[in-house]
Tab-separated table of C-alpha atoms in Angstrom:
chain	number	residue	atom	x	y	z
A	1	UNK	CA	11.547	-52.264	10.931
A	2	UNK	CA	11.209	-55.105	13.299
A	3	UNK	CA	7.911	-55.303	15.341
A	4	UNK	CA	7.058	-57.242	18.430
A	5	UNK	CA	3.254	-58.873	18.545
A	6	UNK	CA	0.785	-61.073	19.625
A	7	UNK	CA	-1.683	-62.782	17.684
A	8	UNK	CA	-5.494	-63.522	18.848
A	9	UNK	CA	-4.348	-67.220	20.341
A	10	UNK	CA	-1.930	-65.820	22.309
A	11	UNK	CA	0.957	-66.372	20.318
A	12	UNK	CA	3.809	-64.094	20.160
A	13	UNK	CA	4.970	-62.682	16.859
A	14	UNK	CA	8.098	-61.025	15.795
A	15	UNK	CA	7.376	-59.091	12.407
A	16	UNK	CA	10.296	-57.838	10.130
A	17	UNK	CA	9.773	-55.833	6.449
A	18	UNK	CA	13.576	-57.233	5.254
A	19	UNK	CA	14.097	-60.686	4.224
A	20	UNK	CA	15.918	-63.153	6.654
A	21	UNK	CA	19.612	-63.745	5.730
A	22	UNK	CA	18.769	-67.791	5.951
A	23	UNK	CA	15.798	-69.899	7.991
A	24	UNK	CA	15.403	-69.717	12.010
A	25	UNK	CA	16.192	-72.460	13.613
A	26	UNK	CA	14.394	-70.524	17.368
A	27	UNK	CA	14.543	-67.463	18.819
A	28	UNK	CA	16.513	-67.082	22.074
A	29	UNK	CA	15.159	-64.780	24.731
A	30	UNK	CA	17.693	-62.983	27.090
A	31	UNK	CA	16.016	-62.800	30.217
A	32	UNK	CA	18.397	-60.316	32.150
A	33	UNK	CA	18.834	-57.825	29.178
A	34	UNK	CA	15.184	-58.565	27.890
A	35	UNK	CA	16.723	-58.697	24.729
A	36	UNK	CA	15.868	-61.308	21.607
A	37	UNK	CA	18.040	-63.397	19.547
A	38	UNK	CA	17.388	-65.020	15.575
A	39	UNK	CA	19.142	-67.673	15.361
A	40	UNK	CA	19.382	-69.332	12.246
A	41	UNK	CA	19.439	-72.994	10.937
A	42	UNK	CA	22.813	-71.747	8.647
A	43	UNK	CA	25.876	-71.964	10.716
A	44	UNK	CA	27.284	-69.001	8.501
A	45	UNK	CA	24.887	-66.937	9.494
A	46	UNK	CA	25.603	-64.402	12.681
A	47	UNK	CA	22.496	-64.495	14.816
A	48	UNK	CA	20.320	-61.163	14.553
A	49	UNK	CA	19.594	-59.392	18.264
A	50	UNK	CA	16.832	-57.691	17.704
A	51	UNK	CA	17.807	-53.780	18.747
A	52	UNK	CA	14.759	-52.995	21.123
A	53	UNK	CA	15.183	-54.040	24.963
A	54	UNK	CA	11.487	-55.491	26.079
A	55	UNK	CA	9.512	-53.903	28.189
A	56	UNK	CA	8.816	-55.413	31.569
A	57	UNK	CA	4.926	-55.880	30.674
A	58	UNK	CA	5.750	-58.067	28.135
A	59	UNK	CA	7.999	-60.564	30.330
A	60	UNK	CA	5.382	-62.685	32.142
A	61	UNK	CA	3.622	-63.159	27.962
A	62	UNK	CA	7.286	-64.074	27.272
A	63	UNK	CA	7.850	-66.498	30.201
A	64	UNK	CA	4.685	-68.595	29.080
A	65	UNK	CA	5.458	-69.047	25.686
A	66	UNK	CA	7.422	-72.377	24.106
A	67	UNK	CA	7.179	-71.036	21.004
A	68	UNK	CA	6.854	-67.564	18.819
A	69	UNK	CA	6.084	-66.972	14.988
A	70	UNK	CA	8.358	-64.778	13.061
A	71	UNK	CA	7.317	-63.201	9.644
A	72	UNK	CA	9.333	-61.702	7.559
A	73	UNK	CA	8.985	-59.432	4.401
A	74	UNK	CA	5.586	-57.970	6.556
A	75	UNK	CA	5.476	-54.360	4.047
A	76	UNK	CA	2.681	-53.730	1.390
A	77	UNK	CA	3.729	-55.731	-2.177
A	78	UNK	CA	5.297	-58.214	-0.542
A	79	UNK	CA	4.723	-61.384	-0.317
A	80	UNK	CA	5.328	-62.687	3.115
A	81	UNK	CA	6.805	-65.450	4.819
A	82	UNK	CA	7.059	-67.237	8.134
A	83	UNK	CA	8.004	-69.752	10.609
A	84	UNK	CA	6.667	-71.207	14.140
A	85	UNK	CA	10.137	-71.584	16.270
A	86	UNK	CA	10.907	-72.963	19.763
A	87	UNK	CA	11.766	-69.276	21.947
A	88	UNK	CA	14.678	-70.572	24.172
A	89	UNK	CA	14.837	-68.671	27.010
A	90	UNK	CA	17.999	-68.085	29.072
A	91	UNK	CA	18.991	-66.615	32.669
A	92	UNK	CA	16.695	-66.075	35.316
């Protein structure tokens, strides 16, 4: 399950209930598919696209954010973890 947020500052928040394959190194935001991108500090790692396309709503939240927090493990028993990540956004 991968969730898209926002917190009560205004943050945006990406929450996942797997663990992440390695650490993010920033999210990258597709503009023109409206699409999101893990990219991770491991080189051996494959970035993760996120498999929901954004709705439109969400694009002018998107376009004033530098940065986004991404949790991970987010399930009941679990104990949780996160980051704070530049969101690099490309295209138009």
């Amino acid at each position: 399950m991968i969730e898209l947020g926002r917190l009560k500052d205004g943050r945006l928040l990406i929450a996942c209930n797997e663990e992440l394959p390695a650490d993010i190194l920033r999210v990258e935001y597709y503009r023109d598919q409206r699409l999101f991108s893990l990219v991770y500090e491991n080189d051996e790692e494959d970035g993760d696209i996120m498999p929901i396309e954004i709705p439109f709503e969400i694009n002018d939240i998107i376009k004033s954010s530098p940065n986004i927090m991404v949790i991970a493990m987010a399930q009941q028993g679990l104990t949780p973890y996160g980051y704070q990540v530049p969101l690099v956004q490309i295209g138009v």
